[in-house]
XYZ file of C-alpha atoms in Angstrom:
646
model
C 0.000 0.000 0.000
C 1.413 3.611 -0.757
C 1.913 6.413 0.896
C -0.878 9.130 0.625
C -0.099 11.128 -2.547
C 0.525 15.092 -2.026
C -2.231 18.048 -2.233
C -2.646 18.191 -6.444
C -1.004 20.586 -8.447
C -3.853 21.573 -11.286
C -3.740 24.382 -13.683
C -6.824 25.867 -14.191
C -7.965 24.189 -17.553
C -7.249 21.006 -15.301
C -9.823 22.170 -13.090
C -12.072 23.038 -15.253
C -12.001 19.985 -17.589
C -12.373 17.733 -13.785
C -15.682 19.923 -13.321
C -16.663 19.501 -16.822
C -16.466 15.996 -16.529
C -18.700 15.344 -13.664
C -21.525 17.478 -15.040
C -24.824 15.681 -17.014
C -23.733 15.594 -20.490
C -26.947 14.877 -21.958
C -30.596 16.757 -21.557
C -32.423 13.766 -22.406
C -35.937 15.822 -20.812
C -37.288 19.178 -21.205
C -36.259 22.169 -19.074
C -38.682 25.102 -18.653
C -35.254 26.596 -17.534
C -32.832 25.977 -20.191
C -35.530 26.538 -22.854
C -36.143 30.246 -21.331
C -32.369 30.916 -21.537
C -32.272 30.048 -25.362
C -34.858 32.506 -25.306
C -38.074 29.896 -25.803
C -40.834 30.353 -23.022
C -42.261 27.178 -22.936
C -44.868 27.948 -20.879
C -46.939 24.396 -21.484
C -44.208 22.617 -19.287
C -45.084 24.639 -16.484
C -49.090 25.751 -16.688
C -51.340 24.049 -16.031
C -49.426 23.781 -12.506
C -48.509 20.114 -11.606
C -50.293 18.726 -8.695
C -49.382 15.964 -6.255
C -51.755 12.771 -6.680
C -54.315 12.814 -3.676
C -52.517 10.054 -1.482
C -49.089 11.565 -1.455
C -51.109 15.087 -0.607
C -52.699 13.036 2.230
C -49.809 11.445 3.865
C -47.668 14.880 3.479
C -50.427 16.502 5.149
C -50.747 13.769 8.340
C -47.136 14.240 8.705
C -47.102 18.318 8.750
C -49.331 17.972 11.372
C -47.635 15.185 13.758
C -44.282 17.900 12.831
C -46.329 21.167 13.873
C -47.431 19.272 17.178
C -43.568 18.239 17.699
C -42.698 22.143 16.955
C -44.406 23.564 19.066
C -44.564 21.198 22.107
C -40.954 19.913 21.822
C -38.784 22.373 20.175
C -37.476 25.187 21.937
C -35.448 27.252 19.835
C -34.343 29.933 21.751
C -32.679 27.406 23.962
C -31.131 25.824 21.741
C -29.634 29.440 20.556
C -28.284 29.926 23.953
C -26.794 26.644 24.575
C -26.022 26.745 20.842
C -27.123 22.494 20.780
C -29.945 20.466 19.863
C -30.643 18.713 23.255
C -30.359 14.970 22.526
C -33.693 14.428 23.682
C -35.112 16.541 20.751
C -33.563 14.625 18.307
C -34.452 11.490 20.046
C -38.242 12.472 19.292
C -37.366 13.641 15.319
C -36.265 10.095 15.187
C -39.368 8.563 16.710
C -41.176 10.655 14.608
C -39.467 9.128 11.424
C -38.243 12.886 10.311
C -34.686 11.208 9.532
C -36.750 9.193 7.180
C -39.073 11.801 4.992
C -37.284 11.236 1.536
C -36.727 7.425 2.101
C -39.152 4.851 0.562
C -41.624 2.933 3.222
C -39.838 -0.108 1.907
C -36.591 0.869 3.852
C -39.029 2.051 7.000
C -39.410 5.571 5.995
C -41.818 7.752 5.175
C -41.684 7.774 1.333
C -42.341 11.628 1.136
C -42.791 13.492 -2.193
C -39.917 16.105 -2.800
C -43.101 18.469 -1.926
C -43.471 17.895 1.250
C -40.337 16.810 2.533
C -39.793 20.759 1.954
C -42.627 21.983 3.498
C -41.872 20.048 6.604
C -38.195 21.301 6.559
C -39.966 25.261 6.337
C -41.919 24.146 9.105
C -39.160 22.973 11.502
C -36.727 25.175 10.111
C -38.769 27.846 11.060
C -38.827 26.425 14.618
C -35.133 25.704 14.689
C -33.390 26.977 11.426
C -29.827 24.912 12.813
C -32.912 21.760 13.067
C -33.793 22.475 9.633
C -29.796 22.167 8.222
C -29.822 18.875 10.456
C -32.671 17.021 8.838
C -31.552 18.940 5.985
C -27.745 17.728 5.675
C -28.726 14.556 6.611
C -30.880 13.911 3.695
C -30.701 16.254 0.791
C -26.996 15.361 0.693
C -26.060 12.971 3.168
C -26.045 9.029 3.010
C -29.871 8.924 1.731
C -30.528 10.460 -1.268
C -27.063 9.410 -3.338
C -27.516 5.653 -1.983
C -31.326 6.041 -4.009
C -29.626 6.863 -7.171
C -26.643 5.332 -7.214
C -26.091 3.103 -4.901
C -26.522 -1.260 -5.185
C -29.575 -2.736 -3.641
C -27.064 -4.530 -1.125
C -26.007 -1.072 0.210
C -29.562 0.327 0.085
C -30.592 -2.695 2.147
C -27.879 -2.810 4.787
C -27.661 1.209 5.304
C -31.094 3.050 4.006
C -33.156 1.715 7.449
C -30.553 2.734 9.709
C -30.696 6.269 8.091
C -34.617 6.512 8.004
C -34.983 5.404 11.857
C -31.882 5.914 13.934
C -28.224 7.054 12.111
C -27.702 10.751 11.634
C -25.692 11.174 8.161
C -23.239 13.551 6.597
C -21.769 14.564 3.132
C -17.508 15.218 3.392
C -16.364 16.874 0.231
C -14.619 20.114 1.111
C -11.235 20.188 2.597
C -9.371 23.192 4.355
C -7.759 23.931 1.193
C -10.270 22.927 -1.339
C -13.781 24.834 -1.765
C -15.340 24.606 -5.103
C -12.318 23.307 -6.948
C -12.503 19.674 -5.947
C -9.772 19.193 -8.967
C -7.519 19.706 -5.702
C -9.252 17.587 -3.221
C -6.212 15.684 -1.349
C -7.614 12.926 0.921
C -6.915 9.827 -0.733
C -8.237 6.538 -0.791
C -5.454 3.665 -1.371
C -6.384 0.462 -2.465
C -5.487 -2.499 -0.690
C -6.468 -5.444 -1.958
C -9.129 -6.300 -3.471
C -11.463 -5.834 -0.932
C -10.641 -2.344 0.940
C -9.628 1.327 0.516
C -7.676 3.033 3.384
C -8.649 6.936 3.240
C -6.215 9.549 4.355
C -6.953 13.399 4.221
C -9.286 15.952 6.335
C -12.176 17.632 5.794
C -13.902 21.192 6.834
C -16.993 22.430 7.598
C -18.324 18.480 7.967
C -22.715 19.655 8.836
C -23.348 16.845 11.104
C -20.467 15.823 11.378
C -20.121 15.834 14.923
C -22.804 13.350 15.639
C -23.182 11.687 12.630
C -23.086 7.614 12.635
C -22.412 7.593 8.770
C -20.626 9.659 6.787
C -20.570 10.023 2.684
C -17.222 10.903 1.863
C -15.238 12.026 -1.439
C -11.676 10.957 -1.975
C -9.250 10.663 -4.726
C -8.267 7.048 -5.933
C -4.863 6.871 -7.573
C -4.356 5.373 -10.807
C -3.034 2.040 -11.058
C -3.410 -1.250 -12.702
C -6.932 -2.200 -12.272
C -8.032 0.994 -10.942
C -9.568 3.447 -13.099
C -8.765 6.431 -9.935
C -10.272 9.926 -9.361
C -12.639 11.343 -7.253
C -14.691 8.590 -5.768
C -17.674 8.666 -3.259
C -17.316 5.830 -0.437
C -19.990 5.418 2.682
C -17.825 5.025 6.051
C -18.669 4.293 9.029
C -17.940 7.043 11.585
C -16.974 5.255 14.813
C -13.902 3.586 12.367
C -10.622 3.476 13.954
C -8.885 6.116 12.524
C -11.828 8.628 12.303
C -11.237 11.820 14.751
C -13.699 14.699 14.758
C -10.858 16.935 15.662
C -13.007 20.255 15.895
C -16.793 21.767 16.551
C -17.048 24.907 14.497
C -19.057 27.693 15.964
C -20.594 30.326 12.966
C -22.151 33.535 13.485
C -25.726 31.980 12.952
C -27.031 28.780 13.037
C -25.606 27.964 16.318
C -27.232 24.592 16.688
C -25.071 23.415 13.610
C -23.190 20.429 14.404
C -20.528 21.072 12.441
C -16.758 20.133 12.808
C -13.287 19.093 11.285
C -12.828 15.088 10.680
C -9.816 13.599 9.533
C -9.188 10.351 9.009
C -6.089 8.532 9.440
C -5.545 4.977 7.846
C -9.094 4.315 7.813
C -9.951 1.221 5.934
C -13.208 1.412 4.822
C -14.368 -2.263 3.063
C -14.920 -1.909 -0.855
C -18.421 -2.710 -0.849
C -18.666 0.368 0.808
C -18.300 2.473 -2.501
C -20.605 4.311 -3.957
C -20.322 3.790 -7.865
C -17.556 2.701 -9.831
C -14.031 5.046 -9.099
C -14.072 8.365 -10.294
C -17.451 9.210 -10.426
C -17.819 10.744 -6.774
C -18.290 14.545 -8.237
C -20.974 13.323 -10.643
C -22.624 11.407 -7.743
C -22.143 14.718 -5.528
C -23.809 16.464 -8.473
C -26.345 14.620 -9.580
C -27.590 14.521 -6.060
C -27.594 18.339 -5.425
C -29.668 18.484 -8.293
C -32.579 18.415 -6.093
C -30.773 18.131 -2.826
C -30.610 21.921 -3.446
C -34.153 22.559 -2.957
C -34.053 22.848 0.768
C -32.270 25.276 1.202
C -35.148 27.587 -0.591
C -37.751 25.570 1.341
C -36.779 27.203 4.619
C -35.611 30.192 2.877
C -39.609 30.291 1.889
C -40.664 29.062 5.486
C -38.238 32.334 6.831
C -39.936 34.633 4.208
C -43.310 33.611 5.919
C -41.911 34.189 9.302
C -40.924 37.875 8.259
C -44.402 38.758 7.007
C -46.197 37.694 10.113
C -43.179 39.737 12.189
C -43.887 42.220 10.018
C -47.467 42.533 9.731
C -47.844 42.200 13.748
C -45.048 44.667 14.400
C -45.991 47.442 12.028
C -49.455 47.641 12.554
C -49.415 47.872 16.634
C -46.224 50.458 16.420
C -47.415 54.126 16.057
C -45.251 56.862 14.672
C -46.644 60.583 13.598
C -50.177 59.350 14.366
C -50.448 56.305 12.155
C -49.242 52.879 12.040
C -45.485 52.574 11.047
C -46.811 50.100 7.828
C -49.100 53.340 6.639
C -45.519 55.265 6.243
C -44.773 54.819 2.664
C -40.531 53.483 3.284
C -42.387 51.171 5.374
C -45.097 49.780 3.697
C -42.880 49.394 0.738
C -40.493 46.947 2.857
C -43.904 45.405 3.990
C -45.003 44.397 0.273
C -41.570 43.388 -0.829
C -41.677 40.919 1.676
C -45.105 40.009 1.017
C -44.999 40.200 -2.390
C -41.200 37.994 -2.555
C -42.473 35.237 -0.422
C -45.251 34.249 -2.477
C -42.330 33.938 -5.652
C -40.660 32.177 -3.649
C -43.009 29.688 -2.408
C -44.227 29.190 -6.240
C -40.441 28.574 -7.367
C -40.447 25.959 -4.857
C -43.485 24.133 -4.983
C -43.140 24.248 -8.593
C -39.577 23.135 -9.238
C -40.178 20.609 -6.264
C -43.615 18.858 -7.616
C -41.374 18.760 -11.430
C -38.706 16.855 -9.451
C -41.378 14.313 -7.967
C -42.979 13.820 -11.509
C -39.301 13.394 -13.507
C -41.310 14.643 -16.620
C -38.616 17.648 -16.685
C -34.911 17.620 -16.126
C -34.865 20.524 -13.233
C -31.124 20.621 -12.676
C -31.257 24.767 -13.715
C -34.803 25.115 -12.332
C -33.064 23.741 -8.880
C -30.021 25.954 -8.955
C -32.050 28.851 -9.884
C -34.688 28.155 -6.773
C -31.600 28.268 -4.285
C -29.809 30.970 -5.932
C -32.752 33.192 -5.952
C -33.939 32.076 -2.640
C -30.805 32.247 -0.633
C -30.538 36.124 -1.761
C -33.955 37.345 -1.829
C -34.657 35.616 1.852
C -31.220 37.580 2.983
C -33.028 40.908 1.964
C -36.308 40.302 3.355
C -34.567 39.747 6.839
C -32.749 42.747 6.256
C -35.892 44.502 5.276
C -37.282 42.815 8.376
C -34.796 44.077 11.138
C -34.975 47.595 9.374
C -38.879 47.568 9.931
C -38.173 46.670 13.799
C -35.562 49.105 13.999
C -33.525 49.005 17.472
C -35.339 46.055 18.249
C -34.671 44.428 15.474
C -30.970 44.697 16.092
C -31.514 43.772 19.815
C -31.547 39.818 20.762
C -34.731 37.940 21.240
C -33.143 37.638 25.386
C -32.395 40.818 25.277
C -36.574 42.475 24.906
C -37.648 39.137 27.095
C -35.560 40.579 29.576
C -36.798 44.126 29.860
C -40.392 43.086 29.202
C -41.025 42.834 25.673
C -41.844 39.864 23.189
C -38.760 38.025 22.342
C -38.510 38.561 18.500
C -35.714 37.308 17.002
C -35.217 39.047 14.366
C -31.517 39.845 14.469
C -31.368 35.734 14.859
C -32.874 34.891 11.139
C -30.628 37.596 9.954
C -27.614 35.718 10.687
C -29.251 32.315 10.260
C -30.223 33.019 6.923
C -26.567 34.535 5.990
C -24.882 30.593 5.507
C -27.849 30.107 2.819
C -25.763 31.902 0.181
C -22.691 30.255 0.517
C -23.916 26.549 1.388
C -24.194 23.958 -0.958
C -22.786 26.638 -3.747
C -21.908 30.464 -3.092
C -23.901 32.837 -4.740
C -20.846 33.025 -7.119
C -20.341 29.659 -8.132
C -23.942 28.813 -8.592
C -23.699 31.873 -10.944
C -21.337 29.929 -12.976
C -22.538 26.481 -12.870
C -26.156 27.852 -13.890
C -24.567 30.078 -16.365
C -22.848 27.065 -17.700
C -26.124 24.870 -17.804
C -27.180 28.021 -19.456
C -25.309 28.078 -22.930
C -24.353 24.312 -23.081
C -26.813 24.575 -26.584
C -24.395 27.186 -28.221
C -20.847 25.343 -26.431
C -22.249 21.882 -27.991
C -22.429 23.319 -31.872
C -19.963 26.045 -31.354
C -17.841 24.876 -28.801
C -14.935 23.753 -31.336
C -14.497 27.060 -32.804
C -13.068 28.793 -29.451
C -11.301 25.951 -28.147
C -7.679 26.591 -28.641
C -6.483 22.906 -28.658
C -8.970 22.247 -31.601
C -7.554 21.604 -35.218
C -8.589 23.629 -37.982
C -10.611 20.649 -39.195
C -12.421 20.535 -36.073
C -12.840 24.184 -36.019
C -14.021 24.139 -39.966
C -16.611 21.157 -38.631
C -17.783 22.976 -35.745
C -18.060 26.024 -38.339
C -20.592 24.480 -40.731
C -22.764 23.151 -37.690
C -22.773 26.345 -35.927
C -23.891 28.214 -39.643
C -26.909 25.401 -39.502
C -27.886 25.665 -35.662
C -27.868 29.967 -35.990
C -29.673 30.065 -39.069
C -32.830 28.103 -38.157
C -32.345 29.667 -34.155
C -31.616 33.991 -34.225
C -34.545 34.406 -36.876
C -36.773 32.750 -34.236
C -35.447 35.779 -31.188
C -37.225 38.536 -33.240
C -40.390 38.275 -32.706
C -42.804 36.418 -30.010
C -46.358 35.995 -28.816
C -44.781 38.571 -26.196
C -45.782 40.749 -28.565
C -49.272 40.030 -29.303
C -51.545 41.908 -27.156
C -53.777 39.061 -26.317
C -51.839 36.139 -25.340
C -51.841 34.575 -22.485
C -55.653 35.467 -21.881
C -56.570 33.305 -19.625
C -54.171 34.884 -16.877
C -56.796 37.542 -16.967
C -59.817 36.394 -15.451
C -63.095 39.063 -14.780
C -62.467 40.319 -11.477
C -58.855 39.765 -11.695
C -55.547 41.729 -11.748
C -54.043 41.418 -15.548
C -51.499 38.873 -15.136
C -50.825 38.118 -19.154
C -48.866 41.006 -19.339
C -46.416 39.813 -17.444
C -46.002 36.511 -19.073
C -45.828 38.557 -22.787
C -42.964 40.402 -20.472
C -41.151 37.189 -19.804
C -41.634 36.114 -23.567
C -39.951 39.143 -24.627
C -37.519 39.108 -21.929
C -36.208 35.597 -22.395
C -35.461 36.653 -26.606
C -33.723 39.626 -25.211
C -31.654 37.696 -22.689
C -30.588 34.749 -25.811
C -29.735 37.626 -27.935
C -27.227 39.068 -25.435
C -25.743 35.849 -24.305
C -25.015 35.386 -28.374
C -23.862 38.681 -29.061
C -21.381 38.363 -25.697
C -20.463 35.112 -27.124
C -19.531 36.788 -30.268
C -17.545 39.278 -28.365
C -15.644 37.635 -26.319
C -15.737 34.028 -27.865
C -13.307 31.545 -25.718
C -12.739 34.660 -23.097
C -16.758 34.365 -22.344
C -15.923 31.922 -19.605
C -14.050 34.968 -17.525
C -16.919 37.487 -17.957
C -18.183 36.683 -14.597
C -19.980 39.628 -13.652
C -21.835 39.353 -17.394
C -22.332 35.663 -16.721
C -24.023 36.344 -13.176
C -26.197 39.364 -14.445
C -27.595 36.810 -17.191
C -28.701 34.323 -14.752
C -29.707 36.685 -12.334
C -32.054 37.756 -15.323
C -33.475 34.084 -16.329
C -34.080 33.779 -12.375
C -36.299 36.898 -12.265
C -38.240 35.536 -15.428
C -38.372 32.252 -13.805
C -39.686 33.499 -10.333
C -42.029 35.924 -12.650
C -43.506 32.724 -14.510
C -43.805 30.445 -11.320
C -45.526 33.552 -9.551
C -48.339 33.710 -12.526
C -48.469 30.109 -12.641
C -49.385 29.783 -9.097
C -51.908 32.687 -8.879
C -53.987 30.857 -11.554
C -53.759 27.591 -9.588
C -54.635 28.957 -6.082
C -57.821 30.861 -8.214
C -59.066 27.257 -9.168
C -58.489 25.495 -6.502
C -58.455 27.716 -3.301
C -60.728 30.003 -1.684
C -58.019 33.322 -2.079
C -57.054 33.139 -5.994
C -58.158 36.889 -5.987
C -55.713 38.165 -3.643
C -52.950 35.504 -5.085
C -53.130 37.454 -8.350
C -52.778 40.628 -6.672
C -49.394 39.352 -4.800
C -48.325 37.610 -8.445
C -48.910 40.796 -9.648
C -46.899 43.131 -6.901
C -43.914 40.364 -7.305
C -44.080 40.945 -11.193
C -43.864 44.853 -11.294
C -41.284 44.430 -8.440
C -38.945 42.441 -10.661
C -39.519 44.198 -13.748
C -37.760 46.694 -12.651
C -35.190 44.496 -11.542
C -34.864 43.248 -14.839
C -34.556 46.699 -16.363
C -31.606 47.554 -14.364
C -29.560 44.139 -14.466
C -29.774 44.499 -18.806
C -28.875 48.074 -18.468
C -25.840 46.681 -16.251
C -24.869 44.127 -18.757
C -23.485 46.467 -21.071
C -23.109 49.424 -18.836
C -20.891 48.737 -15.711
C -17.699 49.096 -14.312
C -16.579 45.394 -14.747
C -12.976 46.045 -16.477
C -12.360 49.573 -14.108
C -12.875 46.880 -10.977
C -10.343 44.354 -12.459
C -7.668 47.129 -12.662
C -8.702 48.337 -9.071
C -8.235 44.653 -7.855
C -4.616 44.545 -9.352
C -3.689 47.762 -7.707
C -4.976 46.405 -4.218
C -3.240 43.030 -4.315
C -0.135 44.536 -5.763
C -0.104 46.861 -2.648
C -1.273 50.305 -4.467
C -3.779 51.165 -2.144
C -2.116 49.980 1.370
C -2.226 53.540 2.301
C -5.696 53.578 2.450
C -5.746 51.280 5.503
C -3.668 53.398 8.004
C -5.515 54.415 10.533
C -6.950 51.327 12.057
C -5.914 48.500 14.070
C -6.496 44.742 13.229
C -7.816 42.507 15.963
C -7.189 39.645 14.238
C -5.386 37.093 16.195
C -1.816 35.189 14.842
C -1.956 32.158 12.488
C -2.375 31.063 9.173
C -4.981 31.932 6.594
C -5.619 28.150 5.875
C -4.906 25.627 8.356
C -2.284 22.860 7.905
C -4.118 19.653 6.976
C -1.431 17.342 6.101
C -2.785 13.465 6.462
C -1.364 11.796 9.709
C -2.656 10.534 12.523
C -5.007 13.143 14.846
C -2.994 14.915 17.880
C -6.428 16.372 19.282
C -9.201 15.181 21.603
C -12.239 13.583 19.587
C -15.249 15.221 20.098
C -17.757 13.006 18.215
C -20.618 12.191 20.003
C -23.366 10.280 18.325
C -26.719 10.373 19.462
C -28.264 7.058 20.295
């Protein structure tokens, strides 16, 4: 057996050809998504709004109710903010309650719940507990579960999927103290030896659940040799193996429930069987099951949004200022109906991108990213918007007003809860690029050839003639629309109804605007396109404001059908549409009007020590040590502090 290799050395085109690799090739369904980015609304793969079949709907809705008597009779989250834990016993009664076991079939002893309502429950107890929410959240989205469904062999389904639906707390182990979202570097290593074993070397950072998880999913790089393929491979380990040391409990600004920690693992043998999928396919396993794993983030991103508006609501109209309430002050109310007016887009993105994933009619991978892009930042601002609205007492602790008499609001708590939800599972930067990415695959797969440098001119004169065929039949098709036809989309304007049509001819015309600037920036900058990052994230940031848009129209014509408050659904679709509008105004005014090259020459001066001037003055309380922390492999000189719950 040999020595664990060395931390890898990869140029960037390395990295990007490893992430290239691991991404779905193939769209072998439709994407309401990736259609509105070439600049087609398809608008018949999302209306009429997908529904649930009636026994799903009745088993999600017997379980949100045994979960909302758990809430609020078990769960106390303000303790569990001050003692920054989840007492044992409460996640004693989740398991009894089967919560470990929402997205696992009844076959395995769990409770088989459709991607629908597995996220309302995690809004629900997220908006209990937002650190019990990442729990249940880490746990299944990307933990042990959900890439043992897809990829794993029935013999590992059977021996590990009951212990995760009833009684083992899971976690996912891909990022390392040196390696984010550039797993082309990842460095723990996984040596075969034998035929039968791997023995994994390496650490890993920021491990959620970590610290009391029984079973970990973990990624690590299998050297090449004969009769081993190698690469980035995804093995299930066992956390209580010899060798295993949870070395470190991380404490965050919010979420201070989050079991989360440092693990390394030193000469940890971990048996074959215990791989997930053949070698070298861990980041396409780690992919493929974020592809949906990402939607719960937004679900309790949507269950915080709720929380706001009733804060809100409550707050503003029992505070008086100048003789009125505060919410009848025009910079109020306008908070007030951004928050109202968000949540309901959110919600929509969510229950529609969620009940797609439970049908498998559509390929949501973009729809998925966009819902916890957009979510992650819009929830952000409504807590802002929130904690504005309560002014001092929204920056003062929930303890803090209990303690001089008042109700214990904390609002300053989901601020900094809420913050983690644009860097999790994908910064706000690198979902930009990965959606962005998803985005012009079309034009890469017919044009590709002709800005790829390593390409020969025969290639290039190939990729020439297919890109003249694709272009000719596709830019006559982004001049005109039924977004210009003053009376489609009728039926989103109902007697007694806002007009909602107009903002669907909107999107229409907004998603043939947004292809003809991606191919016009392509033309530009050809092979430099992939370093336009600020044009890149202003385009998705676009198709995510016509996405939200659609799902908010779609969703107002379902709740007028089929509940008893479709009128005042159309009026919030309607506030959310005019809202982003403008949003979508100003991010295409930005995408040729912005500063983008001036802040690339301002970034040189600063790192090259231009500016250093312009920090005298001040003193820095940071305390000694390195930026990243040594993680060389070896065995563990610290305490372990793992402590499963059983």
């Amino acid at each position: 057996m040999s020595a664990p290799s060395a931390k890898p050395s990869v140029s960037e085109r390395e990295a990007r050809q490893v992430a290239e690799a691991a991404r779905e090739q193939d769209w072998r369904k439709p994407s309401f998504a990736k259609e509105l980015f070439l600049g087609r609304f398809r608008l018949d793969l999302i209306h009429p709004h997908p529904m649930p079949p009636d026994e799903d709907a009745r088993r999600g809705e017997e379980f949100l109710a045994r979960l909302r008597h758990f809430c609020e009779t078990r769960i106390d989250g303000a303790r569990i903010e001050r003692e920054a834990r989840i007492p044992d016993e409460v996640v004693k009664g989740l398991k009894e309650l089967g919560a470990l076991g929402m997205k696992i079939d009844t076959k395995y002893g769990g409770l088989g719940l459709t991607q629908v309502y597995y996220n309302k429950a995690l809004a629900l107890v997220g908006s209990a507990s937002p650190a019990i929410g990442a729990l249940l959240s880490a746990h299944q989205s990307i933990g042990v579960p959900q890439p043992l469904k897809i990829f794993g062999t029935q013999e590992q389904k059977d021996t590990f999927l009951p212990r995760c639906a009833r009684t083992d707390i899971t976690a996912f182990l891909l990022t390392e103290p040196d390696v984010g979202s550039d797993p082309a570097r990842l460095a723990t290593t996984a040596v075969p030896d034998g035929d039968d074993h791997y023995v994994l070397d390496g650490v890993k950072l920021w491990t959620t659940n970590g610290v009391v998880a029984d079973l970990l999913v973990v990624m690590a790089r299998v050297p090449r040799s004969e009769g081993h393929k190698g690469g980035i491979t995804a093995f299930v380990v066992e956390a209580a193996s010899e060798g295993v040391t949870v070395e470190n409990r991380n404490a965050f600004m919010g979420l201070r429930g989050l079991e989360n920690g440092v693990t390394r693992f030193h000469q940890v043998r971990v048996p074959a069987a215990h791989r997930i999928g053949p070698e070298g396919a861990g980041l396409k396993i780690a992919l493929t099951t974020l592809n949906t794993g990402r939607l719960s983030l937004p679900a309790m991103c949507v269950g915080a949004g709720k929380w706001c508006l009733k804060i809100a609501r409550e707050w503003s109209g029992a505070r008086e200022q100048w003789g009125k309430p505060v919410a009848f002050h025009e910079a109020v109310g306008a908070k007030i109906s951004f928050i109202a007016a968000t949540t309901f887009a959110l919600e929509a993105v969510l229950d529609l991108s969620s009940q797609m994933a439970d049908e498998d009619r559509n390929d949501i991978r973009i729809e998925a990213a966009l819902a916890k892009l957009y979510g992650s930042e819009m929830a952000c601002l409504m807590a802002d918007e929130l904690v504005q609205i309560r002014g001092g007492r929204g920056f003062e602790t929930a303890a803090s007003l209990a303690a001089r008499g008042e109700r214990a609001v904390p609002a300053e708590q989901i601020l900094r809860d809420l913050r983690i939800n644009r860097i999790f599972e994908g910064s706000t930067e690198i979902m930009h690029l990965l959606i962005a990415r998803e985005a012009v695959d079309a034009h890469l797969k017919v044009a590709g050839d002709l800005i790829d440098p390593d390409k020969t001119l025969s290639d290039k004169a190939r990729a020439g003639a297919r890109a003249g065929g694709f272009y000719a039949r596709w830019l006559p098709k982004l001049v005109a629309g039924p977004g210009q036809l003053p009376r489609s989309y009728a039926e989103f304007h109902p007697e007694g109804h806002v007009d909602l049509s107009g903002h669907l001819r909107y999107v229409e015309r907004g998603a043939r605007k947004l292809a003809r600037s991606t191919f016009y920036a392509m033309s530009r900058w050809q092979g430099k396109m992939e370093t336009k990052q600020g044009f890149l994230g202003r385009v998705v940031d676009i198709g995510a404001e016509l996405f939200a848009m659609s799902a908010a129209c779609v969703r107002a014509e379902l709740l007028r059908t089929t509940e008893d408050h479709g009128r005042e659904a159309y009026q919030l679709a309607d506030a959310f549409c005019r809202q982003s509008r403008i949003r979508v105004e100003e991010l295409f005014a930005r995408l040729w009007t912005n500063t983008d090259d001036l802040d690339r020459k301002v970034v040189k001066g600063v790192l090259s020590g231009t500016y250093t001037w312009l920090e005298a003055g001040v003193i820095d309380p940071s305390g000694d040590g390195p930026w990243i922390a040594e993680a060389a492999p070896g065995p563990s000189k610290r305490d372990n502090v793992h402590r499963p719950i059983h």
